[in-house]
mmCIF file of N, CA and C in Angstrom:
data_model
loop_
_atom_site.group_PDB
_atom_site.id
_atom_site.type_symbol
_atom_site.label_atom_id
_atom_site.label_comp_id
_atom_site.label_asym_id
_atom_site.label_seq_id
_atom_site.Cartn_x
_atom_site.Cartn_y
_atom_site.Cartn_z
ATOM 1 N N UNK H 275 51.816 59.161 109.406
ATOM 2 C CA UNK H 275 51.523 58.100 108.483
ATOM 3 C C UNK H 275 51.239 58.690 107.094
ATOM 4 N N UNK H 276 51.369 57.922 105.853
ATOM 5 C CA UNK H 276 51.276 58.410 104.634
ATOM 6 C C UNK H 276 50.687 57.992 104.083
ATOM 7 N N UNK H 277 49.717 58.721 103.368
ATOM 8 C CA UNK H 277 48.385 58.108 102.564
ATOM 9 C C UNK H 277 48.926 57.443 101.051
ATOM 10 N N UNK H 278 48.105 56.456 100.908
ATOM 11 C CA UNK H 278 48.588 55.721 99.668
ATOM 12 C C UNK H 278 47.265 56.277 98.731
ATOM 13 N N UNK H 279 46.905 57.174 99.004
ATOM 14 C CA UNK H 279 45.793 57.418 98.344
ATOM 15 C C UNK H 279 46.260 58.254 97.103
ATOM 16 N N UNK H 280 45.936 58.197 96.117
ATOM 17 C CA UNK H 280 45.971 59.324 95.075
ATOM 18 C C UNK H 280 46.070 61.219 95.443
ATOM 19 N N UNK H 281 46.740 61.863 94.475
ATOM 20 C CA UNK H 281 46.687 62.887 95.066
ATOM 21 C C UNK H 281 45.561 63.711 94.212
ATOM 22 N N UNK H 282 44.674 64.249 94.977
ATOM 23 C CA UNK H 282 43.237 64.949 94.020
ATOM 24 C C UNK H 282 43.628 65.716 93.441
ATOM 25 N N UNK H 283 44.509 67.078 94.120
ATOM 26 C CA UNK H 283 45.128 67.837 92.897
ATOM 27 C C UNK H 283 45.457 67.276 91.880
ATOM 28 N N UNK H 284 46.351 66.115 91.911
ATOM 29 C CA UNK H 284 47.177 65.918 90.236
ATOM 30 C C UNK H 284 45.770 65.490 89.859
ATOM 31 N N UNK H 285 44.607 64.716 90.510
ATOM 32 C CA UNK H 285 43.939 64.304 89.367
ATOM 33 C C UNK H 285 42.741 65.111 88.900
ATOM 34 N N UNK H 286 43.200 66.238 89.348
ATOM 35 C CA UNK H 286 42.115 67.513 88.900
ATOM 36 C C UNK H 286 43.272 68.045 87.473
ATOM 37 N N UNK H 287 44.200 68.405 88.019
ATOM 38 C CA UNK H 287 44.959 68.624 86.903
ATOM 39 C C UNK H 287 45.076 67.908 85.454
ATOM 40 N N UNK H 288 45.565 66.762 86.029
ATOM 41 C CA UNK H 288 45.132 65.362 84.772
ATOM 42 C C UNK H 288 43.893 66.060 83.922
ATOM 43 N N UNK H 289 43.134 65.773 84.633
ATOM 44 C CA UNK H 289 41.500 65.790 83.809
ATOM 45 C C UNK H 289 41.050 67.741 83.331
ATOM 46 N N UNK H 290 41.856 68.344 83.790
ATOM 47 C CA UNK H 290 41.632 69.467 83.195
ATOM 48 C C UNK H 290 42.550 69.523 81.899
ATOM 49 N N UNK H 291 43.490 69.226 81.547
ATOM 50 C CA UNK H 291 44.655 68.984 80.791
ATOM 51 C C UNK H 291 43.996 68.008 79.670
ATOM 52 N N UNK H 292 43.243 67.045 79.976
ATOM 53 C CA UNK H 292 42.610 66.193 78.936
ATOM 54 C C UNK H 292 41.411 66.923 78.620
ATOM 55 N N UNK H 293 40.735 67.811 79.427
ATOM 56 C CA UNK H 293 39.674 68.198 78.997
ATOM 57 C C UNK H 293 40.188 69.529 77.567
ATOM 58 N N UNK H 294 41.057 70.230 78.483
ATOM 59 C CA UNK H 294 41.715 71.615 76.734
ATOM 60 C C UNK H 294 41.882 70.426 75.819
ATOM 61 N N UNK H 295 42.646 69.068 75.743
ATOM 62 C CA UNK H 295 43.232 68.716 74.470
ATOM 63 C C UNK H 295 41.713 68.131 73.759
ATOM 64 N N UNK H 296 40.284 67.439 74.647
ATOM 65 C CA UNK H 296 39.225 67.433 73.878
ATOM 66 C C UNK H 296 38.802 68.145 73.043
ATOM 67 N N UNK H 297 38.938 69.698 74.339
ATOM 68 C CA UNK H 297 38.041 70.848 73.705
ATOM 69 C C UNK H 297 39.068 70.968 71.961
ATOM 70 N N UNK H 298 40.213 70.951 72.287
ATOM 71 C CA UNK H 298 40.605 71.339 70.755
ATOM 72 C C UNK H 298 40.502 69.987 69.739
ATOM 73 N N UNK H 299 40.052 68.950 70.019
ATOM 74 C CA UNK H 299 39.887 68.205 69.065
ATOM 75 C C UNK H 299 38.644 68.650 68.787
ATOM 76 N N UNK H 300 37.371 68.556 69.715
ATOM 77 C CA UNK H 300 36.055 69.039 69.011
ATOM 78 C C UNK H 300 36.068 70.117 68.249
ATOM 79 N N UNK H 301 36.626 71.075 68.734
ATOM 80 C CA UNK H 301 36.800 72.197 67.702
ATOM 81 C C UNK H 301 37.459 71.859 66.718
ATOM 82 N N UNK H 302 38.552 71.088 66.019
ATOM 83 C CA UNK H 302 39.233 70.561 64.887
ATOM 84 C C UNK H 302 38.068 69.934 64.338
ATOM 85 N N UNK H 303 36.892 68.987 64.875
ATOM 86 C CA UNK H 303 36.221 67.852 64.198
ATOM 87 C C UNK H 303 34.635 68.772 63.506
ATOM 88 N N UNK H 304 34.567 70.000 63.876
ATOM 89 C CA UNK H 304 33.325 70.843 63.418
ATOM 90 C C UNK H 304 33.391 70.601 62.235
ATOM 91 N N UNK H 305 32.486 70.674 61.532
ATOM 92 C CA UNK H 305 32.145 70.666 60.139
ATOM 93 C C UNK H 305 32.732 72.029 59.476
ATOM 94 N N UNK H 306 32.279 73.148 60.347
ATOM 95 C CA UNK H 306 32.501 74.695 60.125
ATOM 96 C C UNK H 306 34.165 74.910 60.356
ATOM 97 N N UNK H 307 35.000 74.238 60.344
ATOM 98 C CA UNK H 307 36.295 74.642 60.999
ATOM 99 C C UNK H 307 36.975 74.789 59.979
ATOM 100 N N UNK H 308 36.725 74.259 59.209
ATOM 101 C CA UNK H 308 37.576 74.721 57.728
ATOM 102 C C UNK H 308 38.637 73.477 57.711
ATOM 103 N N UNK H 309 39.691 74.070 56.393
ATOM 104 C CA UNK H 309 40.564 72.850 56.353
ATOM 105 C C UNK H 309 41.825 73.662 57.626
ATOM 106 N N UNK H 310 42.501 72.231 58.035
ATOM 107 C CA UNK H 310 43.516 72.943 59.152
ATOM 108 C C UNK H 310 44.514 74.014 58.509
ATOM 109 N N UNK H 311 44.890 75.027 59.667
ATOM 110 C CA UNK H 311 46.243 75.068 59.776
ATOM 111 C C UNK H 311 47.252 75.536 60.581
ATOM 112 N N UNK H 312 48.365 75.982 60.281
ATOM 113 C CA UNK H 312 49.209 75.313 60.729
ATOM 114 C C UNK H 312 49.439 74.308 60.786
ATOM 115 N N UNK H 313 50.909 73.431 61.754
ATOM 116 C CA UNK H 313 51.441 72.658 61.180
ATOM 117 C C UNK H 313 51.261 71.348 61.927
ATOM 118 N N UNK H 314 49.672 71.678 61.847
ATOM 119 C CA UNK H 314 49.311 70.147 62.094
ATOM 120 C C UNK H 314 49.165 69.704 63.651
ATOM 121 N N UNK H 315 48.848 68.574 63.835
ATOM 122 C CA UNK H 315 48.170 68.008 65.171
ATOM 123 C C UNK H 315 49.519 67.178 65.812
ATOM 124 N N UNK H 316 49.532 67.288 66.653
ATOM 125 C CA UNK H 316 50.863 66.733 67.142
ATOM 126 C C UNK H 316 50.536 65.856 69.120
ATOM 127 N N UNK H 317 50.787 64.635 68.832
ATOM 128 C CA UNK H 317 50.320 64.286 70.263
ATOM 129 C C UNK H 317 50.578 65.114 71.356
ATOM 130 N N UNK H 318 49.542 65.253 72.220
ATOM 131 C CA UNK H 318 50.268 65.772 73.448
ATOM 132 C C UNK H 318 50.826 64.859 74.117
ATOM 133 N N UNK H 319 51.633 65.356 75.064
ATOM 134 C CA UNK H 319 52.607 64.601 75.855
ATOM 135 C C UNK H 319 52.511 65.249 77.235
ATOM 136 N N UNK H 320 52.682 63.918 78.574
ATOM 137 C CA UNK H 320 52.397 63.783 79.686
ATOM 138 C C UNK H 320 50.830 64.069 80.224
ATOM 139 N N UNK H 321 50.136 63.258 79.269
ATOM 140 C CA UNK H 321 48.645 63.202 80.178
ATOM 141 C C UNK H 321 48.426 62.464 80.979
ATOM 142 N N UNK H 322 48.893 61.161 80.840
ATOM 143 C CA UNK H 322 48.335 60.055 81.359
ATOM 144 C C UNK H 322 46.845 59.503 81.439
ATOM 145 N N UNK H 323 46.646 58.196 81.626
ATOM 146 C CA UNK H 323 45.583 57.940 80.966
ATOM 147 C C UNK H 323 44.480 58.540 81.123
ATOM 148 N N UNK H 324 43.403 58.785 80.259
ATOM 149 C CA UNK H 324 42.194 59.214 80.312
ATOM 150 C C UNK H 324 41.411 58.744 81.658
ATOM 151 N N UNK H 325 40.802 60.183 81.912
ATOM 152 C CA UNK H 325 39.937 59.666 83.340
ATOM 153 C C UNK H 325 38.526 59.020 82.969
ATOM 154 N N UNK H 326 38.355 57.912 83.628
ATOM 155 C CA UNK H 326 37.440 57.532 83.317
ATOM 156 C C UNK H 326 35.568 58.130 82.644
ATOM 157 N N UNK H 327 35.813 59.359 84.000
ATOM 158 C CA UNK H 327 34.473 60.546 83.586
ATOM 159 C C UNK H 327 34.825 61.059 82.189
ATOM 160 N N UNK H 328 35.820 60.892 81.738
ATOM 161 C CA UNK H 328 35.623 61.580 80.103
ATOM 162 C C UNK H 328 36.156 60.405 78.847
ATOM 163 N N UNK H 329 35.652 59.400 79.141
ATOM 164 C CA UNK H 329 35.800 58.067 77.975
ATOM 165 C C UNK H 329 34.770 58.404 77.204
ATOM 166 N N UNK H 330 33.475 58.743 78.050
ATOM 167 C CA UNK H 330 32.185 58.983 76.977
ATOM 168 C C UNK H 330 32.396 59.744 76.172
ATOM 169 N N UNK H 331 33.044 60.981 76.754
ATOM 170 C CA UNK H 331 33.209 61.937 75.257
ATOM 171 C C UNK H 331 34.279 61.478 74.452
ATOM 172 N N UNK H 332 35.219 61.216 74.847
ATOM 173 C CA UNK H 332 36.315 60.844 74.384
ATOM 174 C C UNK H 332 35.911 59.773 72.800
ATOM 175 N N UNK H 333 34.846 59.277 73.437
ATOM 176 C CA UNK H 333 34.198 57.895 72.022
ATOM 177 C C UNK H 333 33.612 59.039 70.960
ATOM 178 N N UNK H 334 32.592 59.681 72.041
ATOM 179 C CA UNK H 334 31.959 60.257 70.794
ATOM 180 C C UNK H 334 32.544 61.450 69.828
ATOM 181 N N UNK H 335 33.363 61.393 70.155
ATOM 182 C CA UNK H 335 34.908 62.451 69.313
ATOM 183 C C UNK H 335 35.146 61.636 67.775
ATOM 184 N N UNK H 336 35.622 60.497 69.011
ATOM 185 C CA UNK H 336 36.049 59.446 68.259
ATOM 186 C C UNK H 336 35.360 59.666 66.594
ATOM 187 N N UNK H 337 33.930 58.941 67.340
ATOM 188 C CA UNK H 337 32.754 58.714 66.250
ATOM 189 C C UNK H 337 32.856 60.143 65.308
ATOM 190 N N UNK H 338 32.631 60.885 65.893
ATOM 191 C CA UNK H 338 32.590 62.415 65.310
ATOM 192 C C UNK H 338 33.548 62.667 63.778
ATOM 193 N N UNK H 339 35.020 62.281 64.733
ATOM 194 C CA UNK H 339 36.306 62.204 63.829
ATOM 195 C C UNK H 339 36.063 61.175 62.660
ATOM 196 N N UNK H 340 35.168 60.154 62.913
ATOM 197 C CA UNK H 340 35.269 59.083 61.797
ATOM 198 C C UNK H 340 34.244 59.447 60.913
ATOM 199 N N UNK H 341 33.253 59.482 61.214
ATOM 200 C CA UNK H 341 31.859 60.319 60.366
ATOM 201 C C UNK H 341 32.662 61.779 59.641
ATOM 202 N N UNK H 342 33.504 62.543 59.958
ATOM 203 C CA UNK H 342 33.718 63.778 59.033
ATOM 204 C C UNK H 342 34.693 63.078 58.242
ATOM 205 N N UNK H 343 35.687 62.474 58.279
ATOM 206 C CA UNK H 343 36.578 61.508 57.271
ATOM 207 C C UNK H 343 36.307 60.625 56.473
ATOM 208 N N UNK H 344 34.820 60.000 56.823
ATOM 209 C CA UNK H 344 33.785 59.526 55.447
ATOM 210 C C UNK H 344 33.566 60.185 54.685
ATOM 211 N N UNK H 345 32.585 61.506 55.215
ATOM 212 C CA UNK H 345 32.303 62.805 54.445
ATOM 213 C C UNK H 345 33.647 63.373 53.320
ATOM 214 N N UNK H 346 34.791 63.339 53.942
ATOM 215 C CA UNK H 346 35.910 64.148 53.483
ATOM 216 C C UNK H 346 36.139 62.830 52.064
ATOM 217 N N UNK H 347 35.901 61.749 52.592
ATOM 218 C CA UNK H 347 36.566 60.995 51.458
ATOM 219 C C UNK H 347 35.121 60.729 50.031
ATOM 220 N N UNK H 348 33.804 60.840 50.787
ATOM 221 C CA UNK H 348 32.910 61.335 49.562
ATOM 222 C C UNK H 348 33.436 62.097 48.725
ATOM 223 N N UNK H 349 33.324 63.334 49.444
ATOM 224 C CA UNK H 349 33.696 64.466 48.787
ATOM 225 C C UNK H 349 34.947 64.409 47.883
ATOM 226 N N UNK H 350 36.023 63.725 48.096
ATOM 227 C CA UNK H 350 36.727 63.636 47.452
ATOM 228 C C UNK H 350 36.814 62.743 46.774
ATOM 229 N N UNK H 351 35.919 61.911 46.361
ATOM 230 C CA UNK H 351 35.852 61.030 45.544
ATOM 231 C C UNK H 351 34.626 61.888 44.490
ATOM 232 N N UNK H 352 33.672 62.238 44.531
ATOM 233 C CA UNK H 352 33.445 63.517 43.570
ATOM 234 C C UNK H 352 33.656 64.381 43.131
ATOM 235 N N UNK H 353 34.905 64.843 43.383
ATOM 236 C CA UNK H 353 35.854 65.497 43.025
ATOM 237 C C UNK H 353 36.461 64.974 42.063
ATOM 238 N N UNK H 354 36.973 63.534 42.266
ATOM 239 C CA UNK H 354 37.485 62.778 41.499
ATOM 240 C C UNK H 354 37.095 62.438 40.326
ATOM 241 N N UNK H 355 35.906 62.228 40.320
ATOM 242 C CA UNK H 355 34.864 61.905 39.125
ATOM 243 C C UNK H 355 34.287 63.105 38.131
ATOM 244 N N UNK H 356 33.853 64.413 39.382
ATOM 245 C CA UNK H 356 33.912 65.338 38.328
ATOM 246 C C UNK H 356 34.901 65.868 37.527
ATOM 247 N N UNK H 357 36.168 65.946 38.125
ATOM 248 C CA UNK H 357 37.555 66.409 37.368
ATOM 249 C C UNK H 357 37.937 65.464 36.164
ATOM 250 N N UNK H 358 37.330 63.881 36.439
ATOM 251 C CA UNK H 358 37.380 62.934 35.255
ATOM 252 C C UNK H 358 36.103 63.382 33.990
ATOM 253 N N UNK H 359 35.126 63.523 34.625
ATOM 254 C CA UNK H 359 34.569 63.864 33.505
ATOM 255 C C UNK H 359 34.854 65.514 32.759
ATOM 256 N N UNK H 360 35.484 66.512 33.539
ATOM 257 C CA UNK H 360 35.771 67.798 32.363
ATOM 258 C C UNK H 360 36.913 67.549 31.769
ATOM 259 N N UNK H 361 37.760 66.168 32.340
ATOM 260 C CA UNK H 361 39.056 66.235 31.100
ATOM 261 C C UNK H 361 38.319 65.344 29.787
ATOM 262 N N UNK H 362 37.347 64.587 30.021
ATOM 263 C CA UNK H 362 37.035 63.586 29.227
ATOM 264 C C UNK H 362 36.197 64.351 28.089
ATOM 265 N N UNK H 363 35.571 65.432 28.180
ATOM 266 C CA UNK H 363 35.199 67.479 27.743
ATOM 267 C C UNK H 363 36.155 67.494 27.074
ATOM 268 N N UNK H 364 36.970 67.802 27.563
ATOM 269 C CA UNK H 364 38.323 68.503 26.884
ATOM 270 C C UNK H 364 39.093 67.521 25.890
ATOM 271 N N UNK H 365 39.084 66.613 26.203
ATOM 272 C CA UNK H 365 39.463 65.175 25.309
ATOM 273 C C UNK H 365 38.889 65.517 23.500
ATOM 274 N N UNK H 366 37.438 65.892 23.553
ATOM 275 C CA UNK H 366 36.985 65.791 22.625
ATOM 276 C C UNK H 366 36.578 67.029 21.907
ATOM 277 N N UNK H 367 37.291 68.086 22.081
ATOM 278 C CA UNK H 367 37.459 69.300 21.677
ATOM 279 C C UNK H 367 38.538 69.119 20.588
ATOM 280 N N UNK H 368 38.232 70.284 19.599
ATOM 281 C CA UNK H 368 39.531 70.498 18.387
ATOM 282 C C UNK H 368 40.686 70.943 19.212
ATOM 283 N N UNK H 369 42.032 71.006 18.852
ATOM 284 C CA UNK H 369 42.915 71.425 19.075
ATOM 285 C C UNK H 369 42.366 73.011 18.152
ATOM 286 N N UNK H 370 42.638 74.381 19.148
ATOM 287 C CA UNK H 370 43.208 75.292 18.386
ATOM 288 C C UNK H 370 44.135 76.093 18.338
ATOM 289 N N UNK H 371 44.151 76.948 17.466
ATOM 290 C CA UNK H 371 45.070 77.367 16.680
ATOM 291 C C UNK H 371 46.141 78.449 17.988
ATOM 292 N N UNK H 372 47.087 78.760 17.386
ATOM 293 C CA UNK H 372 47.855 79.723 18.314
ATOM 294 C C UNK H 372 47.022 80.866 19.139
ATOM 295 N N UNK H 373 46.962 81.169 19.892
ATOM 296 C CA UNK H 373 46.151 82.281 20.526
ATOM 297 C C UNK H 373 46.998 83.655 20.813
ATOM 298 N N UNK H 374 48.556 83.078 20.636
ATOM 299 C CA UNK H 374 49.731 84.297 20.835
ATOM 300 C C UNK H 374 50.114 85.026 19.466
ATOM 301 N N UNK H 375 50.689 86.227 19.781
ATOM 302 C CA UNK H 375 51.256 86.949 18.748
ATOM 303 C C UNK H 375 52.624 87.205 18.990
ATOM 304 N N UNK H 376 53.758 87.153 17.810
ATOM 305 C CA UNK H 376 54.983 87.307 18.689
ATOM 306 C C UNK H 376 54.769 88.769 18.042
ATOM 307 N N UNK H 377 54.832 89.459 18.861
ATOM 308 C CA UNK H 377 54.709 91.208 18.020
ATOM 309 C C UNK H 377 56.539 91.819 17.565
ATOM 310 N N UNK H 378 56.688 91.025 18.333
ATOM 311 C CA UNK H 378 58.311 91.315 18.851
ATOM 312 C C UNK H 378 58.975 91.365 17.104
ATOM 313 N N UNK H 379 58.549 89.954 16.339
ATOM 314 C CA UNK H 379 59.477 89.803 15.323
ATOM 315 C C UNK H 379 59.318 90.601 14.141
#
């Protein structure tokens, strides 16, 4: 007779397979990780759905990922403002004079 039951291996596998692609998102979402690189994040393919024992982390990633992309867009919005105010500096400076020599002529 044949069990209609799930097979535990695949779903040890499953959930180990979702657990590396967490571990490398948490490590992407550190504060300390710097900006990426290489060429970027690319879905994985053939997980199938998330096991239920790892939705919890799975959210708080989530959350994680959304809280550093606030931060990122502060930050870059003071960026924005300070780079507006040293051209608005520079705005009101004299033009000067040549700083080159043609020695040549």
């Amino acid at each position: 007779m044949r069990s209609v039951s799930p097979d535990l291996g695949s779903r040890d596998d499953e959930r180990t397979r979702w657990e590396a692609v967490l571990d490398q998102l948490e490590r992407d979402a550190e504060p300390t990780a710097g900006p990426a690189t290489g060429s970027g994040w690319s879905e994985p393919t053939g997980l199938g759905p998330i096991p239920r024992e790892l939705v919890g982390r799975a959210s708080r990633l989530l959350a994680a990922q959304r809280d550093r992309i606030t931060a990122l867009e502060v930050g870059r919005r003071s960026a924005g403002e300070h780079l507006g105010a040293l051209r608005a500096v520079d705005a009101t400076r004299e033009p000067r004079g040549s700083v080159y020599l043609d020695a040549s002529a």
